[in-house]
Short mmCIF file of C-alpha atoms and ligand atoms in Angstrom, two decimals:
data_model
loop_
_atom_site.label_atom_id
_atom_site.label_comp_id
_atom_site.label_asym_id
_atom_site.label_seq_id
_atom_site.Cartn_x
_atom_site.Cartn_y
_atom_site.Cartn_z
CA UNK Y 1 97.05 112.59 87.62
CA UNK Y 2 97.14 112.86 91.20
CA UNK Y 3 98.84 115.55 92.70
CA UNK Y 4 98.25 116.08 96.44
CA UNK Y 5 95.56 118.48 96.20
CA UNK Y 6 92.93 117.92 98.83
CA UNK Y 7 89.20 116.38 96.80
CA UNK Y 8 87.20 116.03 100.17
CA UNK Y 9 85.86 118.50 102.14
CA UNK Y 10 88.26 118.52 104.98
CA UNK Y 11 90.64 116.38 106.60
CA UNK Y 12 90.07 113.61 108.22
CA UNK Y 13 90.64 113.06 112.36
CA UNK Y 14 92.24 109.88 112.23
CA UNK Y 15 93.24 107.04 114.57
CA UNK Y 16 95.74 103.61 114.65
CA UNK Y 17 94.66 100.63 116.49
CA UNK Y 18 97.83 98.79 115.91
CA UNK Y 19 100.45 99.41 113.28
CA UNK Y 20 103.06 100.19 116.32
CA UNK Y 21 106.51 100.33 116.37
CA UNK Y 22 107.62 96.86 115.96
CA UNK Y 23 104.25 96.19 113.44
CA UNK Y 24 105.37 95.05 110.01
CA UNK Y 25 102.27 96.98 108.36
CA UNK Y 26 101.73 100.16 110.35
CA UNK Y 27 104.15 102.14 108.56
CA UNK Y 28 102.46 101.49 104.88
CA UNK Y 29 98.91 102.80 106.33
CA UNK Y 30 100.50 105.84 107.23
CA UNK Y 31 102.44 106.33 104.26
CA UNK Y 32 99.38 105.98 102.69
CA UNK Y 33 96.79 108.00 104.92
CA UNK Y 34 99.34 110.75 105.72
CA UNK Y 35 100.44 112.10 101.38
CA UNK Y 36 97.90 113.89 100.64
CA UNK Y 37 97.00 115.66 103.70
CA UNK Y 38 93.44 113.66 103.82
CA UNK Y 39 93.88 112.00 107.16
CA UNK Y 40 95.60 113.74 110.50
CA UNK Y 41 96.80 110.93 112.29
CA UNK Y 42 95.53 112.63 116.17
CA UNK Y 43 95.41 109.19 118.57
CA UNK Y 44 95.68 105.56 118.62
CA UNK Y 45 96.02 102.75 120.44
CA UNK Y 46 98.99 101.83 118.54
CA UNK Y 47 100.76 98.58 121.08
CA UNK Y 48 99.59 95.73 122.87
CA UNK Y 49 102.33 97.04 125.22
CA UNK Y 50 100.59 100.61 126.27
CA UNK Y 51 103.86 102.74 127.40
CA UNK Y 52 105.50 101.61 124.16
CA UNK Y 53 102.70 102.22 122.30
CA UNK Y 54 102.25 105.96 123.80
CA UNK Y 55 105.98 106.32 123.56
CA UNK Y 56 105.60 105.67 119.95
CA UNK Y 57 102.64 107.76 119.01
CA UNK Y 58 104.10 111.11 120.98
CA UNK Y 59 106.83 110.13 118.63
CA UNK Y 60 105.03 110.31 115.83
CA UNK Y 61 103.31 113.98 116.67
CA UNK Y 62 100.13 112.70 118.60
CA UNK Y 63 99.44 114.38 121.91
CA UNK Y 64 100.16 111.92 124.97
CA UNK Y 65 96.73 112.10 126.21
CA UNK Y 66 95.10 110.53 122.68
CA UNK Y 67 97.39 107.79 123.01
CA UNK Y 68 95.61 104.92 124.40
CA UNK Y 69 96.67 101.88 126.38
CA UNK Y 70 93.71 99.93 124.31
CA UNK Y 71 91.09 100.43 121.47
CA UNK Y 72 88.21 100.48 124.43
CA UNK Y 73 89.80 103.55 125.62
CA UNK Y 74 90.07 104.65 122.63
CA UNK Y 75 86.71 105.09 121.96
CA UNK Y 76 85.66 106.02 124.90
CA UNK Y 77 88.19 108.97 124.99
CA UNK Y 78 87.78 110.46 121.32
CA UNK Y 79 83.84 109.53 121.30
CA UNK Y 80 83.70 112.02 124.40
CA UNK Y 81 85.56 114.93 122.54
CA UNK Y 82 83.76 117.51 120.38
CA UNK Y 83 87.06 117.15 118.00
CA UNK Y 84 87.29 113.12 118.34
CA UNK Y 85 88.15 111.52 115.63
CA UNK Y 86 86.34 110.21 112.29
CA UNK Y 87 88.00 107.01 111.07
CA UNK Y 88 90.01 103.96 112.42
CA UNK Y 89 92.65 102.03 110.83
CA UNK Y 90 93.27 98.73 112.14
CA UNK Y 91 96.74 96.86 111.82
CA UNK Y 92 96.53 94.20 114.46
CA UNK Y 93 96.95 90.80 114.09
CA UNK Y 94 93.59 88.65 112.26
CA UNK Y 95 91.39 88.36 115.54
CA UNK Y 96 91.05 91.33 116.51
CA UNK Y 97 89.65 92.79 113.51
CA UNK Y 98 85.31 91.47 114.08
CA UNK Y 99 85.51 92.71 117.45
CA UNK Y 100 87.70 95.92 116.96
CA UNK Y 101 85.61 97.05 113.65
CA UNK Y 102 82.15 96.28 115.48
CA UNK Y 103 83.33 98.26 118.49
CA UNK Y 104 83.88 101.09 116.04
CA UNK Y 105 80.78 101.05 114.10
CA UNK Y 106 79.10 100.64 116.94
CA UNK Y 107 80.48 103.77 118.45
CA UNK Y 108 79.88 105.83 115.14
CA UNK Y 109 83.50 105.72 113.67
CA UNK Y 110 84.26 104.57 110.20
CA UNK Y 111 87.32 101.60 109.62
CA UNK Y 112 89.78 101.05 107.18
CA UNK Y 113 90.52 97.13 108.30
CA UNK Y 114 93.61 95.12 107.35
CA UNK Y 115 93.19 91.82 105.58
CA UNK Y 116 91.85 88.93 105.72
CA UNK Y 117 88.65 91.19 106.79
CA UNK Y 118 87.38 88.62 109.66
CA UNK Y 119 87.43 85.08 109.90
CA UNK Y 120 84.17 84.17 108.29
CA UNK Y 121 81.43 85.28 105.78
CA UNK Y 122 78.95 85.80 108.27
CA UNK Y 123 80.53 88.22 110.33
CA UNK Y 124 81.47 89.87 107.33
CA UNK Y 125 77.67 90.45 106.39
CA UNK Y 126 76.67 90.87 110.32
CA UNK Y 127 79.63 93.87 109.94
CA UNK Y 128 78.03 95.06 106.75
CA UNK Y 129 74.48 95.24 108.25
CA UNK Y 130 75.69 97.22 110.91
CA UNK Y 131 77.81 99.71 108.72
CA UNK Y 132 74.90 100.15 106.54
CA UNK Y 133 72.63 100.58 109.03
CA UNK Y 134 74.99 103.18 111.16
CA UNK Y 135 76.24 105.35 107.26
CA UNK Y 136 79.44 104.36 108.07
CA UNK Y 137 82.45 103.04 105.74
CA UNK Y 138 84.80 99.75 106.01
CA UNK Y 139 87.45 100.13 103.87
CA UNK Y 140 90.20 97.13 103.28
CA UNK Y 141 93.74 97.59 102.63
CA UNK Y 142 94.85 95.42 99.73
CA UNK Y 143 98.37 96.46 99.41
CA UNK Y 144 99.03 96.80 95.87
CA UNK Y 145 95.53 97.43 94.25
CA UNK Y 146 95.83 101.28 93.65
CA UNK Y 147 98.96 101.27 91.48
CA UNK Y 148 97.94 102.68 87.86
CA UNK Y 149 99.33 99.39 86.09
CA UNK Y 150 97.06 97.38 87.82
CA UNK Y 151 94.24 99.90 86.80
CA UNK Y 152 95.98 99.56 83.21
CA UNK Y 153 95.67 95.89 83.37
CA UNK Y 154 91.65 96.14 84.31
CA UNK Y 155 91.32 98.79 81.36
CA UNK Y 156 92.71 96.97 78.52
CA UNK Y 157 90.44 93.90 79.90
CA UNK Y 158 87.76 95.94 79.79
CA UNK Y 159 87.85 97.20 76.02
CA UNK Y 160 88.70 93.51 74.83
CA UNK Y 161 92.14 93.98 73.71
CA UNK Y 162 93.25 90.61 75.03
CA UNK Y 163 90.60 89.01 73.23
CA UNK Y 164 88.28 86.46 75.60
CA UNK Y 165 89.95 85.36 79.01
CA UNK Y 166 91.12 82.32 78.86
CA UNK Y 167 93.97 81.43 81.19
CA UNK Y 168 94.71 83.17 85.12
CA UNK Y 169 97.59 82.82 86.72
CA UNK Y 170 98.55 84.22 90.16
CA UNK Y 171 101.61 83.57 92.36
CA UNK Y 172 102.67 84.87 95.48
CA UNK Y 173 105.37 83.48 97.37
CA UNK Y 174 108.33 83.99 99.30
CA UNK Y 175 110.74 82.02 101.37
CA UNK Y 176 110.56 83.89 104.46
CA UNK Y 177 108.94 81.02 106.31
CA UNK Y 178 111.19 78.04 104.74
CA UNK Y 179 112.67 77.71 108.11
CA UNK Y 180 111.18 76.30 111.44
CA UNK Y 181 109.31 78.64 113.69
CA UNK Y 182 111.58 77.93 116.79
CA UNK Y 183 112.16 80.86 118.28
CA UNK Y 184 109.87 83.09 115.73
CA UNK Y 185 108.79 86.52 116.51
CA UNK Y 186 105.54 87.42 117.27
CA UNK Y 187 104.22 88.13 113.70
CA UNK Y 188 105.10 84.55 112.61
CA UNK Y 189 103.65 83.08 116.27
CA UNK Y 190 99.91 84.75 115.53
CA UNK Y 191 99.87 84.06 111.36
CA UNK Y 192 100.62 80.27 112.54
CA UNK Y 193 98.08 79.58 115.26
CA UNK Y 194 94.67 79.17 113.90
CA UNK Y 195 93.19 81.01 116.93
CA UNK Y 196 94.92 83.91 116.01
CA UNK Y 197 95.44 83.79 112.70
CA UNK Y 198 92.15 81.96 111.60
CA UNK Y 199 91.44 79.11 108.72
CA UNK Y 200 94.73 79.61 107.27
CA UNK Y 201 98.04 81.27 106.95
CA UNK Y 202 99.34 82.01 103.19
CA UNK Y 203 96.20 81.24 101.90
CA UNK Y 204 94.88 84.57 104.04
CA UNK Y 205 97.92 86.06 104.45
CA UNK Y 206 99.11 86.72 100.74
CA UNK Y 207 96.48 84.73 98.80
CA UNK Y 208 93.97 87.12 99.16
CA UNK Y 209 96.00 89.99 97.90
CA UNK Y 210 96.36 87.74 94.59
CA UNK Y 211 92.27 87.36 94.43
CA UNK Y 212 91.43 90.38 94.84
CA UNK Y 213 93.68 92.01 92.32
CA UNK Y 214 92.31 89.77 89.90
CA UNK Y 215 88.83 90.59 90.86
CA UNK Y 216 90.01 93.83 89.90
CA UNK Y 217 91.04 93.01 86.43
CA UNK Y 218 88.59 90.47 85.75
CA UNK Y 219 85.22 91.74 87.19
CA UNK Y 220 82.95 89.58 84.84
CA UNK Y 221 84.52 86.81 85.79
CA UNK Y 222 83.19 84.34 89.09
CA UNK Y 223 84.75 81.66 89.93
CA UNK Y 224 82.02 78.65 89.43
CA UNK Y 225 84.65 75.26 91.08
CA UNK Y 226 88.09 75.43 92.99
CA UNK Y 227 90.20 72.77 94.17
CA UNK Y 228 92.53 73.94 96.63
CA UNK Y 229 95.79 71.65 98.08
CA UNK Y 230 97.37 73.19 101.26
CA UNK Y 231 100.29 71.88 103.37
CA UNK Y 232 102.41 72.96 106.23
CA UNK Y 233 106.17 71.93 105.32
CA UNK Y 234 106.95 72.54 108.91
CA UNK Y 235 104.56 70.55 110.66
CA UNK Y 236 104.11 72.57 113.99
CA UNK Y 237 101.63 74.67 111.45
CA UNK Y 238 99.37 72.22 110.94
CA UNK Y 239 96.44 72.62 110.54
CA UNK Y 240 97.62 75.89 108.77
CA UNK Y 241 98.89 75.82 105.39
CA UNK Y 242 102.71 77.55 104.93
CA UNK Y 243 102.27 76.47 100.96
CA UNK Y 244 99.01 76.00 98.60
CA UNK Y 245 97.60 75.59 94.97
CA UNK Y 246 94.45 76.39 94.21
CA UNK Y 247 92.86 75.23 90.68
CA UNK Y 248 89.63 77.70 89.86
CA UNK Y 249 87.11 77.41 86.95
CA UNK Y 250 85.43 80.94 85.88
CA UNK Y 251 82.12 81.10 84.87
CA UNK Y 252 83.03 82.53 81.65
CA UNK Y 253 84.76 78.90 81.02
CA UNK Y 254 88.61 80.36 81.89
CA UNK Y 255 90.75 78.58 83.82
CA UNK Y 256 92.92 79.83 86.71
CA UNK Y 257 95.96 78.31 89.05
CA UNK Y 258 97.34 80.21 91.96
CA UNK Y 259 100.05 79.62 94.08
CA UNK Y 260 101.02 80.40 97.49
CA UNK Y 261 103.93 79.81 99.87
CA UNK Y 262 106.28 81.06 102.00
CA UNK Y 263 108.09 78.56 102.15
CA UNK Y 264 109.97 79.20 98.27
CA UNK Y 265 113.20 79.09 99.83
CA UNK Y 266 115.73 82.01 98.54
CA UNK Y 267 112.87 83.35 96.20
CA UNK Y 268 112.33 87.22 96.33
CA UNK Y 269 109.99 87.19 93.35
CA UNK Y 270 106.84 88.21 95.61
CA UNK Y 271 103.42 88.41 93.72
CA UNK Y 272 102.95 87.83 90.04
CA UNK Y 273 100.45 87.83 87.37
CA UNK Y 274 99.09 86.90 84.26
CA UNK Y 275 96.31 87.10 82.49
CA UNK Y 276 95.88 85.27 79.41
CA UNK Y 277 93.43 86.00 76.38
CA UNK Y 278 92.59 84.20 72.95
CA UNK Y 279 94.45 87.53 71.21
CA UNK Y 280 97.07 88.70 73.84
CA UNK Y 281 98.23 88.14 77.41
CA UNK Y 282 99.23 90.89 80.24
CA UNK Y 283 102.10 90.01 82.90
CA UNK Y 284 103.12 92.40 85.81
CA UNK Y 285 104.88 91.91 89.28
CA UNK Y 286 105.91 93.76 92.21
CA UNK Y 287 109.08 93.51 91.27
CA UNK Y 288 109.19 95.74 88.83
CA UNK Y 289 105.60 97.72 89.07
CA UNK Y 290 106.56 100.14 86.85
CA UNK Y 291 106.04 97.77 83.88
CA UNK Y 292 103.71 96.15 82.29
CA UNK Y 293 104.16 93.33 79.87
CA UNK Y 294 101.94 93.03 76.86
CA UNK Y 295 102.20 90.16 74.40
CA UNK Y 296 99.87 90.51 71.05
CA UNK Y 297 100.30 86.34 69.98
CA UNK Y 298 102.57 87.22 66.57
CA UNK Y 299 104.11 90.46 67.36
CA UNK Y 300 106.86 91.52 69.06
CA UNK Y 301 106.36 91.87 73.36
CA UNK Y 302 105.77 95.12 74.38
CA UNK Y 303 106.57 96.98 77.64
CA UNK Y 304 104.28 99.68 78.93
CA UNK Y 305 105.65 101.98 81.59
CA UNK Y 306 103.37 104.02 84.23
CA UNK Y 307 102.60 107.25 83.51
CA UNK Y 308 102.84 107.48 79.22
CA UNK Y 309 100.29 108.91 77.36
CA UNK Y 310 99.72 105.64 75.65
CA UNK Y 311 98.00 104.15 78.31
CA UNK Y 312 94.63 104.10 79.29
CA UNK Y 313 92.52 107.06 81.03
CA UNK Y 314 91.64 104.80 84.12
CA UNK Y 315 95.82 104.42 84.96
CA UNK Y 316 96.77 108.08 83.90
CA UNK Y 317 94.37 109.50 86.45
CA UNK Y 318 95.67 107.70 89.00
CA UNK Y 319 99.50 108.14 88.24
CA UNK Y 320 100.95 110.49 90.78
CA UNK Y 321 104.93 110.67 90.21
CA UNK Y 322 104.80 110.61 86.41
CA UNK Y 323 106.45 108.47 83.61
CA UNK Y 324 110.63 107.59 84.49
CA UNK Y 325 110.17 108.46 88.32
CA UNK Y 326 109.66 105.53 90.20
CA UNK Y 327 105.80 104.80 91.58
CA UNK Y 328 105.49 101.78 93.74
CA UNK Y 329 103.72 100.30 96.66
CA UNK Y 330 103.35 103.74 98.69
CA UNK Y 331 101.74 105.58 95.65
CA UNK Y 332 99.31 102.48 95.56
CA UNK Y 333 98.76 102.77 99.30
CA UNK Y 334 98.15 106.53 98.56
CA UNK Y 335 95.41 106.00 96.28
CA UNK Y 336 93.97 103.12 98.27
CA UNK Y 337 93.69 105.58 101.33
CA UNK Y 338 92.25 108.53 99.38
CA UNK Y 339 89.06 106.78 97.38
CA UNK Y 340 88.51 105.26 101.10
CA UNK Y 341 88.76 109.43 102.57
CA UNK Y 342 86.36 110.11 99.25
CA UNK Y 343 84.12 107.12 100.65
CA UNK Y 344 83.66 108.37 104.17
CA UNK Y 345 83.49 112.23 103.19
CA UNK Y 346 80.56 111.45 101.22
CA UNK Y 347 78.84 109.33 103.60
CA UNK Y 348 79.65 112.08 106.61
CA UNK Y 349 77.90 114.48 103.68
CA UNK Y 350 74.94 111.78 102.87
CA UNK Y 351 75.93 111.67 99.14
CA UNK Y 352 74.70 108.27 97.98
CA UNK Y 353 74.79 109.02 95.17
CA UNK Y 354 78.80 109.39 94.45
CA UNK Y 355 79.21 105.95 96.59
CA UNK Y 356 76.82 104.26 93.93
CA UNK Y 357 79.73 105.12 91.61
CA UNK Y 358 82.31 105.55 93.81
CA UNK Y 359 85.05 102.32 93.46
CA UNK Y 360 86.85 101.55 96.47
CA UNK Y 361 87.88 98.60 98.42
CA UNK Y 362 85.32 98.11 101.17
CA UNK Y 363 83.29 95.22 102.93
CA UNK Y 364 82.47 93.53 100.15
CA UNK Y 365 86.20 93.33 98.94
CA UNK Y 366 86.80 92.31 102.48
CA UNK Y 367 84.12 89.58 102.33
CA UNK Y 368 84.68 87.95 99.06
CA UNK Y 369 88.01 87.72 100.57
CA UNK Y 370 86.76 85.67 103.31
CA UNK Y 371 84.64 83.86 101.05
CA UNK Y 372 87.34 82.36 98.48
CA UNK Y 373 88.83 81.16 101.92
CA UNK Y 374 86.19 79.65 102.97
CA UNK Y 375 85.80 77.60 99.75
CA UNK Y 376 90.17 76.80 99.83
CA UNK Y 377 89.38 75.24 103.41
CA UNK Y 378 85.99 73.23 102.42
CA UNK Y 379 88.19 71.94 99.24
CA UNK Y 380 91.55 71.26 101.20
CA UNK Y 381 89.81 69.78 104.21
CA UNK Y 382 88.11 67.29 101.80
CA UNK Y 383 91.32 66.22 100.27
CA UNK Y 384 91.75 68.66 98.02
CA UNK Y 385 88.56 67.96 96.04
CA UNK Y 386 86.69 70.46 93.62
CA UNK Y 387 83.89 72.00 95.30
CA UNK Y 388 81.42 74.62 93.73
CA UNK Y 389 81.75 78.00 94.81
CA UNK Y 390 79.62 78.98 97.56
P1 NAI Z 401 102.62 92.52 113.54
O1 NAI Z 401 102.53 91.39 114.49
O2 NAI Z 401 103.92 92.84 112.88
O3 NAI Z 401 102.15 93.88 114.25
C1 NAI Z 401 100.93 93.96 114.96
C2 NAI Z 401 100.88 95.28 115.70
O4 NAI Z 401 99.63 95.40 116.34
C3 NAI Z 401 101.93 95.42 116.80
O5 NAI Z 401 102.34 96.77 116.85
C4 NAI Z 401 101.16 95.01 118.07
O6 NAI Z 401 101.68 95.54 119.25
C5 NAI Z 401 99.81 95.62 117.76
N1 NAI Z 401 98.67 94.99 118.44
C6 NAI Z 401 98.36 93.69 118.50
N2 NAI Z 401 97.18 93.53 119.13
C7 NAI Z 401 96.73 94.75 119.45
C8 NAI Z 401 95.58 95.25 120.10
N3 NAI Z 401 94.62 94.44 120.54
N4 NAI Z 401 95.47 96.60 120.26
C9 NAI Z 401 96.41 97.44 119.80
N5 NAI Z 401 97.53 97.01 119.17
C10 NAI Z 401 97.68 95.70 119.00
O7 NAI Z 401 101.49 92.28 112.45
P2 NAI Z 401 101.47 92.80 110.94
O8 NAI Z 401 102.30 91.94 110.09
O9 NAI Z 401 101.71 94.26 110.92
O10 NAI Z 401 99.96 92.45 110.55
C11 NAI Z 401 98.87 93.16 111.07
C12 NAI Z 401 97.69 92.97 110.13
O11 NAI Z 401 98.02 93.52 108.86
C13 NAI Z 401 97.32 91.52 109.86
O12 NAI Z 401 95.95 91.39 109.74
C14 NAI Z 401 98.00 91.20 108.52
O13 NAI Z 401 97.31 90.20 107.78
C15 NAI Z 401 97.90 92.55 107.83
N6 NAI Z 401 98.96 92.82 106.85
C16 NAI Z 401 98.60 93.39 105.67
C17 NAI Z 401 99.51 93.76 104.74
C18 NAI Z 401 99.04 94.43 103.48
O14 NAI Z 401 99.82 94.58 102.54
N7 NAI Z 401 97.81 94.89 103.42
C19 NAI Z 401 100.95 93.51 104.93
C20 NAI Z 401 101.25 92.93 106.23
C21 NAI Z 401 100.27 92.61 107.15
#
C-alpha cells in the first residue's frame, strides 16, 4: 500500500510549462506530482499569456521571479541557479511538446510530457536518442494507468485466469464535441486544427489512453493488422476525425475493436473495457473505478473492489486509500507521478540497474502511442483498409 512516505532520495525541484489557470489538465499533474511530497512545484512557465500565467503561479506558492513569461526563459533562468530545478511537466497543447521536451533534454532537465508524445515516430526515437544519450527521463501521463484495478486487470492476465485472450474491446467516448465548433474555446480550436493538434483529434486525444491501458494488460500481445474508419461529423474538422473505429488483429490470433468519439451525444460513459478470454472475461470503467467485473463463463459475475485482500499483490501495493474509501483518477495520477520521481531519482543516482526493472510510463509508452496513430491514419487515409502494423 502506498502511504505518502517519501521512496526517493529527496524531493524533486519541479517546474510547469503549461497546465495554467484556464488549462483543462494542469490541475491533475499537480494533484498528482504534489501527494506525496516527491515533487516541489518551484517555477513554471505556466500561460501563453505571461502576467496571467505569473499571476497564477504566485498563486499557487511559487516565487514571482521563477515564474516565466515562456519555457526559453525558463531554462535559461533555473539552468543558471545552483537550486534550479530537476524535472519539467508539460501540459500545453500537442505542438509544443518535440520542441519543448528537446529544449529540456537538451538543457539537462528531465520531462514528464502530456499525450500524444509528439506527432510522429521519428521524433519520438530522435527524443529517445537524446534522453539516452543525456541520462535523462521522459515520462508520459496516461491518465488512468496507475489505478490498482487496472494493475488487477494486468495481474489476473498474467497468471492465466481468463484463459487465452481472445476478444478486446475498448471504448472511449463522450459527447462533448456533438455540437459545432462555432465559437469554441481554445482547447477545442488547437485539438481540431491539424497544425496544432497533429494527425488526428479523438484518435490522439482519448484513443491513446485506451491503447495504452491495454498494452498494460495485455503485454504479450502486438497488434499484427488494423483497419481504422475516422470521420468528422462536423465537417469544419476535416481532415481530423471527431469519431473512429478501429478493427486490430493480435499476434496471438485475438481480435480487438475500439471506439472513439466525442461526438456520442448525451453519453457520460467515458472509457471502457473488456477483455475477453476462452475461460473468463474482465470489464472496468471510469465510471465506477472502484470495481472490477469478473465473469468465470458458468458461474455467477463477480465484483472485485480496490483494496481487498483477495486481489492480487501487483494492485494491493499500489492501493493508497484502502478498500470502501473511494480511489479514483487522482490516486492513479499519484502513482503515475511517483514511479516517474523513482525513474529520475535513479537516473540522477546512475542506478541502471533499478530502471532495467523499474515499470513506468516513459518514451516508449509515448512512442508506441504515436505509432498506433500512425498506422489509424495510413489505414483511414486509404479508405479504411487493413494495413499491417508498422
Ligand atoms: P488547454 O488548452 O486546456 O490548456 C493549455 C494550457 O497550456 C493553457 O494554460 C495555455 O495557456 C498553456 N500554453 C499553451 N501554449 C503554451 C506555451 N507555449 N507555453 C506555456 N504555456 C502554454 O489544453 P489541455 O486540455 O489542458 O491539454 C494540454 C495537453 O494535455 C494536450 O497535449 C492534451 O492532449 C493533454 N491532455 C491529457 C489528459 C490526460 O488525461 N493525460 C487530459 C487532458 C489533456
Amino acid at each position: 500500500m502506498i502511504n505518502g512516505e517519501r521512496l526517493i532520495s529527496r524531493p524533486l525541484r519541479w517546474a510547469m510549462v503549461g497546465g495554467g489557470r484556464t488549462g483543462q489538465v494542469g490541475y491533475k499533474h499537480r494533484t498528482g506530482a504534489l501527494r506525496d511530497g516527491n515533487y516541489q512545484l518551484v517555477a513554471g512557465a505556466f500561460d501563453l499569456d505571461a502576467e496571467m500565467g505569473r499571476d497564477f503561479g504566485v498563486n499557487l506558492g511559487v516565487a514571482a521571479e521563477r515564474c516565466y513569461p515562456d519555457y526559453r526563459a525558463l531554462i535559461a533562468g533555473e539552468t543558471a541557479r545552483k537550486d534550479g530545478i530537476d524535472v519539467v511537466s508539460i501540459a500545453t497543447p500537442n505542438f509544443t511538446h518535440y520542441e519543448i521536451t528537446k529544449a529540456c533534454l537538451e538543457a539537462g532537465l528531465h520531462v514528464i510530457c502530456e499525450k500524444p508524445l509528439f506527432f510522429t515516430v521519428a521524433e519520438c526515437d530522435e527524443v529517445a536518442r537524446l534522453a539516452e544519450q543525456k541520462g535523462l527521463i521522459v515520462g508520459v501521463t496516461y491518465g488512468y494507468t496507475g489505478h490498482p484495478l487496472v494493475h488487477q486487470m494486468a495481474a489476473m492476465v498474467k497468471k492465466g485466469m481468463l484463459g487465452d485472450i481472445r476478444i478486446v474491446d475498448l471504448q472511449y467516448t463522450h459527447g462533448f464535441n456533438a455540437g459545432d465548433d462555432v465559437g469554441a474555446g481554445e482547447a477545442v480550436k488547437w485539438r481540431t486544427n491539424p497544425r496544432t493538434a497533429g494527425p488526428t483529434f479523438v484518435l490522439g486525444d482519448i484513443g491513446t489512453h485506451l491503447y495504452y491501458l491495454s498494452e498494460i494488460v495485455l503485454p504479450h500481445m502486438k497488434v499484427e493488422r488494423l483497419l481504422c474508419d475516422r470521420k468528422a461529423f462536423i465537417p469544419t474538422r476535416a481532415p481530423l476525425e471527431d469519431h473512429a473505429t478501429v478493427l486490430m488483429h493480435y499476434d496471438n490470433g485475438a481480435r480487438g475493436r475500439l471506439w472513439v468519439s466525442s461526438v456520442n451525444a448525451g453519453n457520460m460513459g467515458s472509457q471502457r473495457y473488456r477483455f475477453i478470454g476462452s475461460r473468463a472475461s474482465l470489464e472496468w470503467s471510469d465510471s465506477r473505478p472502484d470495481q472490477l467485473i469478473y465473469q468465470v463463463q458458468g458461474e455467477p459475475e463477480r465484483i472485485l473492489h480496490h483494496g481487498m485482500p483477495y486481489l492480487e499483490e501487483e494492485s494491493l501495493a499500489i492501493d493508497r486509500m484502502g478498500a470502501l474509501h473511494t480511489e479514483g483518477l487522482g490516486d492513479s495520477w499519484s502513482n503515475i507521478y511517483l514511479w516517474i520521481a523513482q525513474a529520475i531519482d535513479a537516473a540522477n543516482r546512475g542506478d541502471r540497474a533499478f530502471l532495467k526493472t523499474h515499470h513506468y510510463p516513459g518514451i516508449a509508452a509515448g512512442t508506441e502511442g504515436v505509432r498506433w496513430l500512425e498506422n489509424c491514419v495510413r489505414s483511414a487515409d486509404a479508405g479504411a483498409t487493413w494495413v499491417d502494423f508498422a
